[in-house]
Tab-separated table of N, CA and C in Angstrom:
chain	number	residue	atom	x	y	z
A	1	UNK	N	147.913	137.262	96.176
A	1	UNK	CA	148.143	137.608	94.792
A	1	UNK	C	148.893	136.471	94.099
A	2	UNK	N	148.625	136.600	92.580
A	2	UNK	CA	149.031	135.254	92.028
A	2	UNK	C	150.423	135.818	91.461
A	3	UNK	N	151.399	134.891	91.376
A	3	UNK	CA	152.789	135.430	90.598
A	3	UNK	C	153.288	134.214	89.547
A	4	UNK	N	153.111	135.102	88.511
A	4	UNK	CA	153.209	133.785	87.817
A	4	UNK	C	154.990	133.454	87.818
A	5	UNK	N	155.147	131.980	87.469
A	5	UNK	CA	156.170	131.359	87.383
A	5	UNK	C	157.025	131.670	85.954
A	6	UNK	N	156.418	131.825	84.683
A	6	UNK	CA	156.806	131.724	83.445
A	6	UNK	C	155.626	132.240	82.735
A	7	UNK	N	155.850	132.935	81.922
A	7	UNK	CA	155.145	133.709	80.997
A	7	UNK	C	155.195	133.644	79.505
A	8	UNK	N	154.527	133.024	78.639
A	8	UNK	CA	154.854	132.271	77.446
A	8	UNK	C	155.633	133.876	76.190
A	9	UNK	N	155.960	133.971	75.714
A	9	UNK	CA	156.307	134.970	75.446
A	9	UNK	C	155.170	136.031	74.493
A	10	UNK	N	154.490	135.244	73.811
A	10	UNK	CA	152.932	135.474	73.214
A	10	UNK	C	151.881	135.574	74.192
A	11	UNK	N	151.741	135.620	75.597
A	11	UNK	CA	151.026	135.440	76.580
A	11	UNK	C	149.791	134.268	76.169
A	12	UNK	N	149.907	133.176	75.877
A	12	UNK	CA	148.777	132.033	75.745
A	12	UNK	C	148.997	131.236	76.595
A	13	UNK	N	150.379	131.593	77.661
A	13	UNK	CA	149.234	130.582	79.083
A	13	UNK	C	150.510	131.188	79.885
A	14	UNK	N	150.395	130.639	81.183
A	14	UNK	CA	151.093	131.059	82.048
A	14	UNK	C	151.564	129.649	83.258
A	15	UNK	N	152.540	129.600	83.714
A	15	UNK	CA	153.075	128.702	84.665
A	15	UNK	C	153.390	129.219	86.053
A	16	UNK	N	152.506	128.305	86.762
A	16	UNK	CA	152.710	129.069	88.351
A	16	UNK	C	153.410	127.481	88.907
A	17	UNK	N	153.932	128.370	89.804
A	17	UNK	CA	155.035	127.362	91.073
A	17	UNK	C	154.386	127.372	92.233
A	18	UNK	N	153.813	126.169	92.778
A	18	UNK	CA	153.696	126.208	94.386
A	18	UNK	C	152.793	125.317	94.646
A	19	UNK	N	151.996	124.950	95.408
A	19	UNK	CA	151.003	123.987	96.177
A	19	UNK	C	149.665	124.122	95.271
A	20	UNK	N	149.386	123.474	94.631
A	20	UNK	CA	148.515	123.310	93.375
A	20	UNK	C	146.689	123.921	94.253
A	21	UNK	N	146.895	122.921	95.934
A	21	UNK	CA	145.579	123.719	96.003
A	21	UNK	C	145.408	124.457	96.689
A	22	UNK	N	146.480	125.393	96.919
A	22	UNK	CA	146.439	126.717	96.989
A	22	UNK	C	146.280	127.370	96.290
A	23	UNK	N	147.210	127.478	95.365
A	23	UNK	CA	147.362	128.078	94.263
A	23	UNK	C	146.075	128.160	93.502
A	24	UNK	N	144.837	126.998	92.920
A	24	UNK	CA	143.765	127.080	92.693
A	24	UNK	C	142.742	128.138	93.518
A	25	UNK	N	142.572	127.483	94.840
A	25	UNK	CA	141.451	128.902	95.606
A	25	UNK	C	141.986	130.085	95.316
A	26	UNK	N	143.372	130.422	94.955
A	26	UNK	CA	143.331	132.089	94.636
A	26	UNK	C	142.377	132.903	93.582
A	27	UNK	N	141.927	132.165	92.255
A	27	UNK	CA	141.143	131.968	91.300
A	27	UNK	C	139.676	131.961	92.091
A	28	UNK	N	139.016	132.797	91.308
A	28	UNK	CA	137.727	133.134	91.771
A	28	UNK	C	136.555	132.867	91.018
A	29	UNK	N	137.048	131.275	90.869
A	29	UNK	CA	136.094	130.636	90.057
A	29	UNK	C	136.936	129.073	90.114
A	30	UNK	N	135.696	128.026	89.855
A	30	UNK	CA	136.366	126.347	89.272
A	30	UNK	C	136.597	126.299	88.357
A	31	UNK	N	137.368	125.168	87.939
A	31	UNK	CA	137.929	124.798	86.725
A	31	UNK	C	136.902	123.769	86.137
A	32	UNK	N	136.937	123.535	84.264
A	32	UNK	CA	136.904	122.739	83.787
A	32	UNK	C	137.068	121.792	83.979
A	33	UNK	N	138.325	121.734	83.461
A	33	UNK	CA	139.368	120.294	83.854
A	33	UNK	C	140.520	121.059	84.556
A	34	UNK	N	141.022	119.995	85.515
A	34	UNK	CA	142.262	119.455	86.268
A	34	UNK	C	143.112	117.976	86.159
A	35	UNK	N	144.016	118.383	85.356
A	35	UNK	CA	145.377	117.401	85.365
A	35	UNK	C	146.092	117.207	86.352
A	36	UNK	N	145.732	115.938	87.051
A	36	UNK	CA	146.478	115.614	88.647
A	36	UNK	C	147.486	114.715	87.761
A	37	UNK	N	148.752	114.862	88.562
A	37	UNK	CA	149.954	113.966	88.808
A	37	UNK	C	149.868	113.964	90.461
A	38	UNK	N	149.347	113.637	91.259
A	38	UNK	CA	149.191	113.513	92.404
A	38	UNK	C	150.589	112.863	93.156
A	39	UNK	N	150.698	113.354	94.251
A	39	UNK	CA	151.737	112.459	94.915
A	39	UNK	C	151.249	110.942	94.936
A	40	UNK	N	152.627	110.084	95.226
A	40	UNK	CA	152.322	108.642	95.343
A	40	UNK	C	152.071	108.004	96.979
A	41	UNK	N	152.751	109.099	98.100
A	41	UNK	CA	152.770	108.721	98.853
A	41	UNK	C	154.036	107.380	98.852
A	42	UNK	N	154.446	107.175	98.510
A	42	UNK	CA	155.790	106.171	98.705
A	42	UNK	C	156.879	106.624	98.974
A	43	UNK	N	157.483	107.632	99.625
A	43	UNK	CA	158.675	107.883	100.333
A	43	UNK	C	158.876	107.400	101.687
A	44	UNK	N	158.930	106.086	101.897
A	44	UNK	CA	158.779	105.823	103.392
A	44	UNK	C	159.778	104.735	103.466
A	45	UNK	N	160.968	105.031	102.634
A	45	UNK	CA	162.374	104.192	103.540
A	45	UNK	C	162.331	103.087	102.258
A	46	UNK	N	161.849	103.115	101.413
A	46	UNK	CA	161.686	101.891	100.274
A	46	UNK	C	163.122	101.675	99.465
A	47	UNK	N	162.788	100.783	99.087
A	47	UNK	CA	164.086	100.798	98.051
A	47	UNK	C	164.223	100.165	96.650
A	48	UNK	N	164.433	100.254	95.535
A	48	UNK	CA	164.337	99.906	93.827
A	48	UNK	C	165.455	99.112	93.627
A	49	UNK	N	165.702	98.823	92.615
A	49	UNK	CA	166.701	98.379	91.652
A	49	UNK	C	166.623	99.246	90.417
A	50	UNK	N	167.780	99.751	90.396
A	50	UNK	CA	167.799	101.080	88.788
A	50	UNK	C	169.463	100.573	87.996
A	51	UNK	N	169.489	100.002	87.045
A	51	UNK	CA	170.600	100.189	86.123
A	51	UNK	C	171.513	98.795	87.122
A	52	UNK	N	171.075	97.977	88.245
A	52	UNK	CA	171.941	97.144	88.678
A	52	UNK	C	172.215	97.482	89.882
A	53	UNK	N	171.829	98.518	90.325
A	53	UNK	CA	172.413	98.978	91.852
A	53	UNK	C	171.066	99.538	92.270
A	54	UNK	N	171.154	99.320	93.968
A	54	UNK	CA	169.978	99.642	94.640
A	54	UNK	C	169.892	100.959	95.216
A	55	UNK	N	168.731	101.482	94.871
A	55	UNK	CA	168.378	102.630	95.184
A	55	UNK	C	167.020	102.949	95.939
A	56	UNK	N	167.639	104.262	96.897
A	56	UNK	CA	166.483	104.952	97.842
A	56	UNK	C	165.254	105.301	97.146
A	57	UNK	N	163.863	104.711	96.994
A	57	UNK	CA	162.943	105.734	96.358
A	57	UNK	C	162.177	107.125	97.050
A	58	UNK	N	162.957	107.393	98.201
A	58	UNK	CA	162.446	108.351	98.635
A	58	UNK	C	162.639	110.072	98.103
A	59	UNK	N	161.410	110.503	97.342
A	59	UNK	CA	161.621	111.566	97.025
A	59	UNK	C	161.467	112.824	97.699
A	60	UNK	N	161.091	112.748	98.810
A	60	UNK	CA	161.252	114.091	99.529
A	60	UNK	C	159.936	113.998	100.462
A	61	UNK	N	159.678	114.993	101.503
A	61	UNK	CA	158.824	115.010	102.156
A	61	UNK	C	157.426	115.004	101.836
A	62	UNK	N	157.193	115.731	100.579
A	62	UNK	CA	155.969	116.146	99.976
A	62	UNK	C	155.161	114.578	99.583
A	63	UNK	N	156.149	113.428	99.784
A	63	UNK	CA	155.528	112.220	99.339
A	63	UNK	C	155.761	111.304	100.352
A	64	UNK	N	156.389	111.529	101.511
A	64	UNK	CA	155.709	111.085	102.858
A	64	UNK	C	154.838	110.281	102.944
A	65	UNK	N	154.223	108.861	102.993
A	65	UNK	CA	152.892	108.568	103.527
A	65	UNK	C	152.358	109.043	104.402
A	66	UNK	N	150.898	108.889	104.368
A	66	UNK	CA	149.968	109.506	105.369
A	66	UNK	C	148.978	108.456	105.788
A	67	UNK	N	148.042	108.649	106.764
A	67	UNK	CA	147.329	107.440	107.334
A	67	UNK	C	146.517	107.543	105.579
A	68	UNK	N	145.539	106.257	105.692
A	68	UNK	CA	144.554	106.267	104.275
A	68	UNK	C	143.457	107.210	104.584
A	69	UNK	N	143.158	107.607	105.772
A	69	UNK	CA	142.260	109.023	105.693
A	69	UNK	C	142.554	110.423	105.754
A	70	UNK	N	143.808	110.662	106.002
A	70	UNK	CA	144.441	111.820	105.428
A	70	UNK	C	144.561	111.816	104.168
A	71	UNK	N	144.855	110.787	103.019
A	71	UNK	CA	145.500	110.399	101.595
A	71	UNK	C	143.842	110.759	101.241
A	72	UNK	N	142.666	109.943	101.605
A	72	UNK	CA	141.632	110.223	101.080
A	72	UNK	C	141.098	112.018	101.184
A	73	UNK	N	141.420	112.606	102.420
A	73	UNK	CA	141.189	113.782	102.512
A	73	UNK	C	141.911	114.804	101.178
A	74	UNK	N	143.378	114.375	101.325
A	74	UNK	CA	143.803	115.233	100.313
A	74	UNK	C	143.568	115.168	99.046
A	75	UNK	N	143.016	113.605	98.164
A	75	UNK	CA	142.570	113.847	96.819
A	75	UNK	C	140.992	114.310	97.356
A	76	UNK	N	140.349	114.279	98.268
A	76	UNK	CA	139.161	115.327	98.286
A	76	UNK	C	138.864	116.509	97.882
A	77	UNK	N	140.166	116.954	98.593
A	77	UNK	CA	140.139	118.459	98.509
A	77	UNK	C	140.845	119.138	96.825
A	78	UNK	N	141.934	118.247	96.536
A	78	UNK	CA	141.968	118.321	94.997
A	78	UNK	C	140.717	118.394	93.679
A	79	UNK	N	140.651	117.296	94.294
A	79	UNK	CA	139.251	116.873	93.126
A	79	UNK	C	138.190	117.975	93.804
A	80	UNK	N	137.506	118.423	94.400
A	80	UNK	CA	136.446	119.365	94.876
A	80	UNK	C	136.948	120.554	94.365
A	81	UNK	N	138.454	121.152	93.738
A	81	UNK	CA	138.752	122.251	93.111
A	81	UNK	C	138.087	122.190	91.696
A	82	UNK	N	137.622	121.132	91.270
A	82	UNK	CA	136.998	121.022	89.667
A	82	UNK	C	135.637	121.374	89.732
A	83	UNK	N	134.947	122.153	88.518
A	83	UNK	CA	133.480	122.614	88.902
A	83	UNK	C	133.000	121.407	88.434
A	84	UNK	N	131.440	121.218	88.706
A	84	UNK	CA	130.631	120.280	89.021
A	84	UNK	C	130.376	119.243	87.843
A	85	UNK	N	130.413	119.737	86.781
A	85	UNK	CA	130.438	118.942	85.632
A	85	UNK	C	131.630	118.864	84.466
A	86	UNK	N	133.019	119.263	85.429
A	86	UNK	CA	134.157	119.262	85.146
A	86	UNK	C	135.070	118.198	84.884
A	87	UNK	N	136.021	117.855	84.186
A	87	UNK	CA	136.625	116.524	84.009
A	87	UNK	C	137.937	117.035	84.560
A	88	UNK	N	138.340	115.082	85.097
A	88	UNK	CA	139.586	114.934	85.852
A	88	UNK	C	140.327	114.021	84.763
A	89	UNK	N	141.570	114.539	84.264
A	89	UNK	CA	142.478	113.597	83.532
A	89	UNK	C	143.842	113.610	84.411
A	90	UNK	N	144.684	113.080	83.980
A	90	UNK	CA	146.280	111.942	84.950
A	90	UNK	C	146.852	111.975	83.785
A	91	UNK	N	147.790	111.849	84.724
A	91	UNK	CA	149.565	111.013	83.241
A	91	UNK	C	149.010	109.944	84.180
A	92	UNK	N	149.284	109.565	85.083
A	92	UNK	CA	149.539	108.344	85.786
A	92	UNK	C	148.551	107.208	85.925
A	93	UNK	N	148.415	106.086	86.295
A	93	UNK	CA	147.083	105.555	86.767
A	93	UNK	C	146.839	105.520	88.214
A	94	UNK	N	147.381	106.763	88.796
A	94	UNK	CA	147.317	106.682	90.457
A	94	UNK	C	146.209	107.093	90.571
A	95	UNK	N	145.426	107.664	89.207
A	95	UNK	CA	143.820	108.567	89.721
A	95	UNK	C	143.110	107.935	89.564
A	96	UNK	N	143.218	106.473	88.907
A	96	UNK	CA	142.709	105.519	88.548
A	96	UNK	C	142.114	104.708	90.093
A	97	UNK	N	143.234	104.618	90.805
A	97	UNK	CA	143.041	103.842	91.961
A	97	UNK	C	142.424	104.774	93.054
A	98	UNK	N	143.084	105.841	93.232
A	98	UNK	CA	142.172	107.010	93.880
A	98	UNK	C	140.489	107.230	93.823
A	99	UNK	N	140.283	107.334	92.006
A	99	UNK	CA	138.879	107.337	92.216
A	99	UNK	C	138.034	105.829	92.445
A	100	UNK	N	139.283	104.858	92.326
A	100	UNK	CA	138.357	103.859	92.627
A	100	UNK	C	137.786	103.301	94.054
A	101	UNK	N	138.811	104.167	94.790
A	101	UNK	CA	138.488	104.461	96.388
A	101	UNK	C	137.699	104.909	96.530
A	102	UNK	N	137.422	106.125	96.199
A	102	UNK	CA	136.247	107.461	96.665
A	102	UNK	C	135.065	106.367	96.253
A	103	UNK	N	135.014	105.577	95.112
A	103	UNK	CA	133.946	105.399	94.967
A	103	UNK	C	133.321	104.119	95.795
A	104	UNK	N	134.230	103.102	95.970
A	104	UNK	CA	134.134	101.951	96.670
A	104	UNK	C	133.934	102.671	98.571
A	105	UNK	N	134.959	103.861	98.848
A	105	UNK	CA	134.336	104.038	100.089
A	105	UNK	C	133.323	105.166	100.448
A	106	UNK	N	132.956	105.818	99.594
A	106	UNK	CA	131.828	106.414	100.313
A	106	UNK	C	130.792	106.360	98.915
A	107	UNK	N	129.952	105.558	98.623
A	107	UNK	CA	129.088	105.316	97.946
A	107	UNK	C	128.184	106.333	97.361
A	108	UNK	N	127.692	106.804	98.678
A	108	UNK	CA	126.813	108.456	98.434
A	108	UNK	C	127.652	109.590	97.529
A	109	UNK	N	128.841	109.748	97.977
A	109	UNK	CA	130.086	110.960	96.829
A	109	UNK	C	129.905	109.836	95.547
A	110	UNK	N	130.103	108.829	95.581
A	110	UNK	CA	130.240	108.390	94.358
A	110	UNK	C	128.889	108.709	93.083
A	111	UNK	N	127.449	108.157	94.087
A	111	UNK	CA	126.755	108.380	93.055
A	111	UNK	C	125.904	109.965	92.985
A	112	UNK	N	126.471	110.912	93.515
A	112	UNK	CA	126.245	111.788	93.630
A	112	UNK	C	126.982	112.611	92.805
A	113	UNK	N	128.254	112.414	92.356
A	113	UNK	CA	129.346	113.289	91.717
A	113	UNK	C	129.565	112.465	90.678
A	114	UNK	N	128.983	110.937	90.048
A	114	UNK	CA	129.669	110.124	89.110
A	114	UNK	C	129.293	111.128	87.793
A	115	UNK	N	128.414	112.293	87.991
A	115	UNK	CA	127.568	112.907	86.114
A	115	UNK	C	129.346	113.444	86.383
A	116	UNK	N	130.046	113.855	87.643
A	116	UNK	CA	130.439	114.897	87.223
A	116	UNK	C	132.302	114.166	86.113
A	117	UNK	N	132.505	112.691	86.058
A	117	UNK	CA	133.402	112.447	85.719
A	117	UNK	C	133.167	112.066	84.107
């Protein structure tokens, strides 16, 4: 069952909390569009410069690296939550580089799914 997170007070949309593709298969149907902010995968001991002093960029487990075929598996399974002639938009340009993977490594998904971007 779905629980929503926040409830607009006019009911015109609703905010859920939790694992995005989970949370999607509960829905008994695809989406239109899907707005990924995807993880970056860069929590792995790195470190910045912020304001003059150096800092940890590690944000938590959920951004962990993973081998590049786990990373490819999981925007798979994201992007395959959108119906077939559905659009994918980003804040970021990480979907940028993502889809430029899918398409550079498996050729066949690429020209098979390109009507659907």
């Amino acid at each position: 069952m779905i629980e929503s997170y926040f409830k607009s007070p006019n009911r015109d949309f609703t905010l859920l909390h939790g694992d995005s593709c989970k949370l999607l298969r509960e829905f008994d149907f695809k989406f239109n569009c899907i707005f990924a902010d995807p993880p970056y995968f860069l929590s792995n001991g790195g470190i910045s410069v912020q304001n003059g002093q150096i800092v940890c960029v590690d944000k938590g487990e959920w951004d962990k690296g993973m081998t590049p075929q786990k990373v490819m598996e999981f925007n798979m399974e994201w992007i395959g939550l959108c119906r077939e002639n559905g659009y994918l938009t980003h804040y970021v340009a990480v979907l940028q580089r993502v889809l430029l993977q899918i398409y550079w490594d498996d050729t066949f998904w690429a020209l098979t799914k390109k009507k659907s971007f």
